[in-house]
Coordinates of C-alpha atoms and ligand atoms in Angstrom, one line a residue:
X7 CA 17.8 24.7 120.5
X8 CA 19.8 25.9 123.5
X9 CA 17.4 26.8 126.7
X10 CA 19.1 30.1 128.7
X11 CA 18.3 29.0 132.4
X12 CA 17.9 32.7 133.9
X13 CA 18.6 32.7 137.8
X14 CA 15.5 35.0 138.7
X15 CA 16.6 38.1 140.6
X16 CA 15.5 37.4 144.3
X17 CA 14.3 41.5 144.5
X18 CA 12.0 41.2 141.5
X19 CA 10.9 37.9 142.8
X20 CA 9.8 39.1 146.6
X21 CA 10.1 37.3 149.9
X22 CA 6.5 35.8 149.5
X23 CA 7.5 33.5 146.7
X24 CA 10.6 32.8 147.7
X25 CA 9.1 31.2 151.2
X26 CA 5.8 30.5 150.0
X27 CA 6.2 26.9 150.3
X28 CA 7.2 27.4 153.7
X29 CA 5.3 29.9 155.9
X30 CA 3.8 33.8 155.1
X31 CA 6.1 36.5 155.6
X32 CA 4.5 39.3 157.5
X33 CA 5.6 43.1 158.1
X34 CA 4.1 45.7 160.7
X35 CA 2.6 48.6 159.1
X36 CA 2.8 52.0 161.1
X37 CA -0.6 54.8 160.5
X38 CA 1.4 56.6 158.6
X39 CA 1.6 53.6 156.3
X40 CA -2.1 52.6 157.0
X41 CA -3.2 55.9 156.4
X42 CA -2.0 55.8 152.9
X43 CA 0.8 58.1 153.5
X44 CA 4.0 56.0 152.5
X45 CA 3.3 54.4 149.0
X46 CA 7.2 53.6 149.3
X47 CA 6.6 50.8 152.3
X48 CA 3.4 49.7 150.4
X49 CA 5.1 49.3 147.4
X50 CA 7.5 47.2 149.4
X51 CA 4.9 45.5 150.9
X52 CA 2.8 44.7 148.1
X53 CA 5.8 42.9 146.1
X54 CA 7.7 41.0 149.3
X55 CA 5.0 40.1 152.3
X56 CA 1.4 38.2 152.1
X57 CA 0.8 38.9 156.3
X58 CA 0.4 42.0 158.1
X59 CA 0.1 42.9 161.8
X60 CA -0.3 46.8 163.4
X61 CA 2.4 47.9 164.5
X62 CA 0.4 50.3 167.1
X63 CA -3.4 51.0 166.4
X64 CA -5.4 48.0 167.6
X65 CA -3.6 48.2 171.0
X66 CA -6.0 49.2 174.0
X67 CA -4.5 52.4 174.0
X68 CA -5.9 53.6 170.7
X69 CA -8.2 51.5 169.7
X70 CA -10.4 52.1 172.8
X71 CA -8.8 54.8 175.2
X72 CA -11.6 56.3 176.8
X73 CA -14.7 54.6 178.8
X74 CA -17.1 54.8 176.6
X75 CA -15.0 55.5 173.1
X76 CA -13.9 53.3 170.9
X77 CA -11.7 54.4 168.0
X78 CA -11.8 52.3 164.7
X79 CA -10.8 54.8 162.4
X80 CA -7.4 54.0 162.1
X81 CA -8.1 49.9 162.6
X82 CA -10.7 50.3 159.9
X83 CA -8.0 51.3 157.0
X84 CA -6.0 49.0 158.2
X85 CA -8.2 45.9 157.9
X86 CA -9.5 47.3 154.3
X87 CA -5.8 47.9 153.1
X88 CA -5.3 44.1 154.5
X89 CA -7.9 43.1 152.0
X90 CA -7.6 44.9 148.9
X91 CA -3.8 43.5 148.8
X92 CA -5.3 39.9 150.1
X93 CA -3.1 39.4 153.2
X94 CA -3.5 37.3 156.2
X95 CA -4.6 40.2 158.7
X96 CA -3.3 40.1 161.9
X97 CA -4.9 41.5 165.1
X98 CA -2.7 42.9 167.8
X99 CA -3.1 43.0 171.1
X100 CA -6.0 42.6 173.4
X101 CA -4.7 41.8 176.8
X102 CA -1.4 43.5 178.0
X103 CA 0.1 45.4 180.8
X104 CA 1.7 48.0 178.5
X105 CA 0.0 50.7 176.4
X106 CA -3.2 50.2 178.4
X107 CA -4.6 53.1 179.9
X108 CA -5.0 53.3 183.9
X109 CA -8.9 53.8 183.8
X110 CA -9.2 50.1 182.3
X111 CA -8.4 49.2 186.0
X112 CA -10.5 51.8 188.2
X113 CA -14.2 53.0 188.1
X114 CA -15.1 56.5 188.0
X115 CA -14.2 57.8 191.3
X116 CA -10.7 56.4 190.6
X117 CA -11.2 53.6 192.5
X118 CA -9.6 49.5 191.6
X119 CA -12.2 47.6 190.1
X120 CA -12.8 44.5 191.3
X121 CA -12.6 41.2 189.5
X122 CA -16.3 41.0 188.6
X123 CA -15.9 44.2 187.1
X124 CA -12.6 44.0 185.0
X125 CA -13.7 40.7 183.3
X126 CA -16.4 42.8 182.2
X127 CA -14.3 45.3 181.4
X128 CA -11.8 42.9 179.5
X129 CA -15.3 41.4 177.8
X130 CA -16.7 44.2 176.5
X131 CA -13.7 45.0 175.1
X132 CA -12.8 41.6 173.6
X133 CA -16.1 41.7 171.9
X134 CA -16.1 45.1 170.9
X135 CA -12.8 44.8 168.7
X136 CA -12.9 41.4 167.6
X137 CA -16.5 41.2 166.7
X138 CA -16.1 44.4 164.7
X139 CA -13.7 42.6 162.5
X140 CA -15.2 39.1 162.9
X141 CA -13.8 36.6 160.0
X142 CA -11.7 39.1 158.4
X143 CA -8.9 39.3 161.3
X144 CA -7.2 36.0 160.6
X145 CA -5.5 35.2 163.8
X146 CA -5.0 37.5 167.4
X147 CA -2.4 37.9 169.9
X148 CA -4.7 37.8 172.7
X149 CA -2.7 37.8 175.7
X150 CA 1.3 39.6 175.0
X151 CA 3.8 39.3 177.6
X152 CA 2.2 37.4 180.9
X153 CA 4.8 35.5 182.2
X154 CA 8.5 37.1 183.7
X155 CA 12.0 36.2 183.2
X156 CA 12.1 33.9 186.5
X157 CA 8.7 32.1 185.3
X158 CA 6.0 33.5 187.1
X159 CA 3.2 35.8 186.2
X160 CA 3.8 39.4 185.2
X161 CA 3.2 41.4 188.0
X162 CA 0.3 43.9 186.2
X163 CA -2.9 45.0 187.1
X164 CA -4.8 42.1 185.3
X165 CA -2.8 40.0 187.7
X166 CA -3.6 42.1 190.5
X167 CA -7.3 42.4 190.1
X168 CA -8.4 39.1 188.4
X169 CA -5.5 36.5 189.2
X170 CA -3.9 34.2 186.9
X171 CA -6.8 33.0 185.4
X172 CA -7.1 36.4 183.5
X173 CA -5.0 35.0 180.6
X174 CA -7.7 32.0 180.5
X175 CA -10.3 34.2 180.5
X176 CA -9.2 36.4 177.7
X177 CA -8.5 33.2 175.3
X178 CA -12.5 32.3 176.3
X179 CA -13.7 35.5 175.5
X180 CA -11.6 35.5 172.2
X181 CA -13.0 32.8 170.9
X182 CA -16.8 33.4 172.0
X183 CA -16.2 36.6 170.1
X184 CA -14.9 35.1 166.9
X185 CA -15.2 30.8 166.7
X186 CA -13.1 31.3 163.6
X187 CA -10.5 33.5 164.5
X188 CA -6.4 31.8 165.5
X189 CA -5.5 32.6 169.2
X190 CA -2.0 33.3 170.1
X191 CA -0.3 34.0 172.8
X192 CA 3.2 36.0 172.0
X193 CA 6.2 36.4 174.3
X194 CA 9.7 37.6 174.2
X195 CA 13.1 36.1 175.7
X196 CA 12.3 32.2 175.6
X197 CA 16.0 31.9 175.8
X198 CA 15.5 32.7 179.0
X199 CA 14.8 29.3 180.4
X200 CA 12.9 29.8 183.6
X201 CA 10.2 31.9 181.5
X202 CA 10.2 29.2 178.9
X203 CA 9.3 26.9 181.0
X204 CA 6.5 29.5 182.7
X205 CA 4.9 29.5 179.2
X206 CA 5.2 26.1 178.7
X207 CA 3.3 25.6 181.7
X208 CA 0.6 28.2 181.1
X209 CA -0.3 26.9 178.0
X210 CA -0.4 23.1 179.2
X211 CA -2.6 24.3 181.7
X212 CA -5.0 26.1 179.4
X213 CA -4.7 23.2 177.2
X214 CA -5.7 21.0 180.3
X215 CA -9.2 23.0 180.5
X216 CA -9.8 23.0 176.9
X217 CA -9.2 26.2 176.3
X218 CA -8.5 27.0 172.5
X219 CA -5.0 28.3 172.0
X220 CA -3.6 27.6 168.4
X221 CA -0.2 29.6 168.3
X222 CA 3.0 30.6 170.5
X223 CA 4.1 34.0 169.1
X224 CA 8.2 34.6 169.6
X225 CA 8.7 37.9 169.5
X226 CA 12.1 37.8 167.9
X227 CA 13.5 41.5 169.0
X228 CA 17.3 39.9 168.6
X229 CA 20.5 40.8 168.3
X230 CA 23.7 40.0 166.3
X231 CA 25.4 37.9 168.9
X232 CA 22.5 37.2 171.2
X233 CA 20.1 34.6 171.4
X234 CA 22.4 32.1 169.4
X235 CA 20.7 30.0 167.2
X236 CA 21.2 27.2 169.2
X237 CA 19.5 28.4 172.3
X238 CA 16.6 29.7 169.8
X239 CA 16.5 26.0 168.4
X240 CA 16.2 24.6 171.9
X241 CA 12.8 26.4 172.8
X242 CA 11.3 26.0 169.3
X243 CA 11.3 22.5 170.1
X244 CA 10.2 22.6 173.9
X245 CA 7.4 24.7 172.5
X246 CA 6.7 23.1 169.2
X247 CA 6.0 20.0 171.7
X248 CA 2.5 21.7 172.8
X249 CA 1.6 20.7 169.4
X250 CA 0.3 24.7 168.2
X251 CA 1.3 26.8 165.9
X252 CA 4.8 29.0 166.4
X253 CA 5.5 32.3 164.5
X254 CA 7.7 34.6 165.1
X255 CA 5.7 37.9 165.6
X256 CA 8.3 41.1 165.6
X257 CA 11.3 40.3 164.0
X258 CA 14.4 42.5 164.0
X259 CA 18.3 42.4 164.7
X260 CA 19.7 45.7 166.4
X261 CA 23.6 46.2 165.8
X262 CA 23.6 48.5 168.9
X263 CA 24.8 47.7 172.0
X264 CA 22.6 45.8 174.4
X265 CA 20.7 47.9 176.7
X266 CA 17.8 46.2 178.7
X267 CA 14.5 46.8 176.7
X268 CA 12.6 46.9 180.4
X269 CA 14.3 49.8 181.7
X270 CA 13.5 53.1 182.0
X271 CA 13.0 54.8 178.9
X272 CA 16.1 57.7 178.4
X273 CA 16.7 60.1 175.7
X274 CA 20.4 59.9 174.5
X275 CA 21.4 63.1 175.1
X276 CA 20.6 62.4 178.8
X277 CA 23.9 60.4 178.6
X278 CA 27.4 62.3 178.5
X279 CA 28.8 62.4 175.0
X280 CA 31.3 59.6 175.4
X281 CA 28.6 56.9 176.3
X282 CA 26.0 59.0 173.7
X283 CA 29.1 57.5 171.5
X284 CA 28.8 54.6 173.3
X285 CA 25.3 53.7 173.1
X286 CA 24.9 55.0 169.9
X287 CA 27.9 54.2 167.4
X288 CA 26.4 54.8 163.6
X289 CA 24.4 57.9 163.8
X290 CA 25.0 58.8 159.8
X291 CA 25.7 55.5 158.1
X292 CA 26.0 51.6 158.8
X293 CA 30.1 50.8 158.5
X294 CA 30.4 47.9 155.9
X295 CA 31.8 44.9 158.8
X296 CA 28.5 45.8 160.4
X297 CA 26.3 45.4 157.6
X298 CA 28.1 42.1 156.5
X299 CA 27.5 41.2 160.4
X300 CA 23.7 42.0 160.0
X301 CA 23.4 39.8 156.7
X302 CA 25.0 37.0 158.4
X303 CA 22.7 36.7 161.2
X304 CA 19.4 37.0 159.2
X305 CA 21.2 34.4 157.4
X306 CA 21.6 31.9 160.3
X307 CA 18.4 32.8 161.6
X308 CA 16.9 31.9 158.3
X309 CA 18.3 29.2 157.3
X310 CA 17.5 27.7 161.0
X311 CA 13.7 28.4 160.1
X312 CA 13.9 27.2 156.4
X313 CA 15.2 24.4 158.2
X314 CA 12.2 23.8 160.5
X315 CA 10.0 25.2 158.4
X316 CA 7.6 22.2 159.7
X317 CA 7.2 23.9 162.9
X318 CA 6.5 27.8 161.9
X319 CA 3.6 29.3 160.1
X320 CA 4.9 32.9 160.0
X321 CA 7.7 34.9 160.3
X322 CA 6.8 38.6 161.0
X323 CA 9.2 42.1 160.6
X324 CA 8.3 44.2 163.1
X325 CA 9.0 47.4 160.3
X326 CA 8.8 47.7 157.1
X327 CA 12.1 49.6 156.8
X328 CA 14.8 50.9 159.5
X329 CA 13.7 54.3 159.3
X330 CA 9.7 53.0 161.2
X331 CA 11.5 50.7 163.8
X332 CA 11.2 51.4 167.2
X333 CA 14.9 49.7 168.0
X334 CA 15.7 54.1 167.3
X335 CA 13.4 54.9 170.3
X336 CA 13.6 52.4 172.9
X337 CA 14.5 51.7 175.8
X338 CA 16.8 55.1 174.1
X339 CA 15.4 57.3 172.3
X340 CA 17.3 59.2 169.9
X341 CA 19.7 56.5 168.5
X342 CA 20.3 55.3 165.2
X343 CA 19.6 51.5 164.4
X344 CA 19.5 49.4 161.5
X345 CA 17.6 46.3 162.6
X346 CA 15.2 45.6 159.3
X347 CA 15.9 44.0 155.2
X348 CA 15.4 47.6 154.4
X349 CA 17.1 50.8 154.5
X350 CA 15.6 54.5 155.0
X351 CA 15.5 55.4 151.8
X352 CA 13.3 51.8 151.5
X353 CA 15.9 49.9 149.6
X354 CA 17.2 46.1 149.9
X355 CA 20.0 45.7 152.5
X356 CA 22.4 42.8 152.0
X357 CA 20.9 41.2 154.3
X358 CA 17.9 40.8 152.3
X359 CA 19.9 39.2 149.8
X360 CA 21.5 36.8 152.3
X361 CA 17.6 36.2 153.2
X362 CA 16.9 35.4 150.0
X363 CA 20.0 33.1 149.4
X364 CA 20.2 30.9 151.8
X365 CA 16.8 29.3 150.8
X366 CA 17.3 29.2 147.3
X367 CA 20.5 27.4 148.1
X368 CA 18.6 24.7 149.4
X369 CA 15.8 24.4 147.0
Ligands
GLA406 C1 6.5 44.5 172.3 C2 5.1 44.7 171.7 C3 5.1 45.4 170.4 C4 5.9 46.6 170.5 C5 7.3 46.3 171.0 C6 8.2 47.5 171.0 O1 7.2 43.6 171.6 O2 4.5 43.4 171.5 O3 3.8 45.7 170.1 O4 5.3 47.6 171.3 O5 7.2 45.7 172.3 O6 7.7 48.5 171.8

């Protein structure tokens, strides 16, 4: 009898098997998505992703942005959508400078708290969100973003009021409010060394007072050309030396030119129409070169992971397709990016194929 070995088609098959004996593949859903309003992306996600994180609704911002008035409506659907499609749930974020409202740091006259009174704050807060999910939120980003480019803290409020031991603080709180629940701490720009090192050192120190921190999140908002993969490799190591878990959190590759992500926000047409050109190069459609580009850096990128597949436990898309990612907004609103495996109309770039490829090449 002759046996027909059929090579499975990687699109029928879905990301999920094809790494699941490596680490989850994770996507972040938008409300729209949560809300049930996109059956396209949960089509998507049901087939190729066993991880999801929210893209938006369980920051400070909107999942508690008054005083006294917490929000769950939207965080609610999320965490039930989690569980009727069985997926490692993801909470994102509880302590950040951004997308935190300015009464978080004052009382009601307008006044700064003082430090007594934002641990409180932070607390409550802490308690409030995680305990309301308590053993079905698998793993939080606790603390995003603490440490600057040159190494040193992040200049934010938290800082200001509490002092550096904020970021401890949080991680205790965290996990008096769920014993059971992964604490991360997520970044972006390790490549930068002098932050890489700052991180490093925040976490050895937290380490140092037994404070329970079981993952370093890299963010992975990337480029074609920039980090190299060899600059990426070097800081995996460094940090896969603290002996915790590393994801990458937010992935996706803009083909735009580089324009720094801490700047002021500017709407493109603010620009004059050569550098709206400029700055914004494939406002229809993605030129062929480019999209061969795009596939071969999720290829590298990939293949470096399958390769240290030891080290991560996730790899998260920040977006389910390019039409939801925020590379079209920020720091410029108004442009036209193509950073994710999936097109607008929610269908499987080449890039997802290269994905897909380069790991059955080395099974
Ligand atoms: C950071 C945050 C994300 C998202 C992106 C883009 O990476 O962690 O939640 O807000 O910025 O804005």
């Amino acid at each position: 009898m002759i046996t027909v070995n059929r090579v499975e088609d990687p699109r029928q098959l879905g990301l999920k098997k094809v790494f699941r004996d490596d680490f989850n593949i994770g996507v972040a859903l938008n409300l729209n998505q949560i809300s049930g309003n996109d059956p396209n992306a949960i089509a998507i996600l049901k087939k190729h992703f066993n991880s999801i994180s929210p893209e938006n609704i369980l920051k400070w911002e909107a999942v508690h942005p008054k005083l006294n008035k917490y929000d769950f409506e939207a965080a609610d659907c999320y965490v039930a959508l989690g569980e009727k499609y069985k997926m490692q749930i993801i909470g994102h974020t509880l302590v950040w400078f951004n997308q935190t409202p300015d009464w978080v740091f004052q009382d009601e006259s307008g006044k700064s708290l003082d430090r007594e009174a934002l641990l409180e704050r932070m607390k409550d807060h802490i308690f409030t969100v995680m305990g309301r999910y308590k053993g079905r939120i698998h793993g939080w980003d606790v603390v995003n973003e603490a440490i600057m480019a040159d190494g040193s803290f992040r200049k934010c409020k938290w800082l200001e009021i509490i002092g550096e031991d904020y970021v401890q603080k949080a991680f205790e709180y965290a996990h008096e409010a769920d014993p059971s629940a992964q604490l991360y701490y997520n970044e972006y720009d390790f490549e930068k060394k002098l932050k890489c090192e700052g991180v490093i050192r925040l976490i050895c120190d937290l380490q140092s007072k037994g404070v329970c921190v079981d993952g370093v999140g890299i963010q992975g908002h990337w480029f074609l050309d920039y980090p190299r993969v060899n600059e990426i490799k070097e800081y995996v190591l460094a940090l896969s030396k603290l002996g915790v878990k590393i994801m990458v959190t937010e992935m996706d590759i803009g083909v735009l030119p580089f324009y720094p992500v801490d700047s002021q926000a500017v709407d493109l047409s603010s620009f004059d129409p050569e550098l709206q050109k400029k700055h914004n190069p494939y406002p229809n459609n993605l030129p062929d070169s480019v999209q061969k580009d795009l596939a071969n850096r999720y290829a590298e990128l990939f293949s470096f992971f399958h390769e240290h597949r030891d080290k991560f436990s996730r790899i998260t898309f920040w977006a389910v397709h390019d039409g939801q990612s925020w590379r079209s907004y920020l720091p410029i609103s108004g442009r036209t990016d193509y950073p994710m495996l999936f097109d607008r109309q929610y269908k499987a770039k080449p890039a997802f194929d290269a994905v897909v490829k380069i790991v059955q090449s080395k099974k």
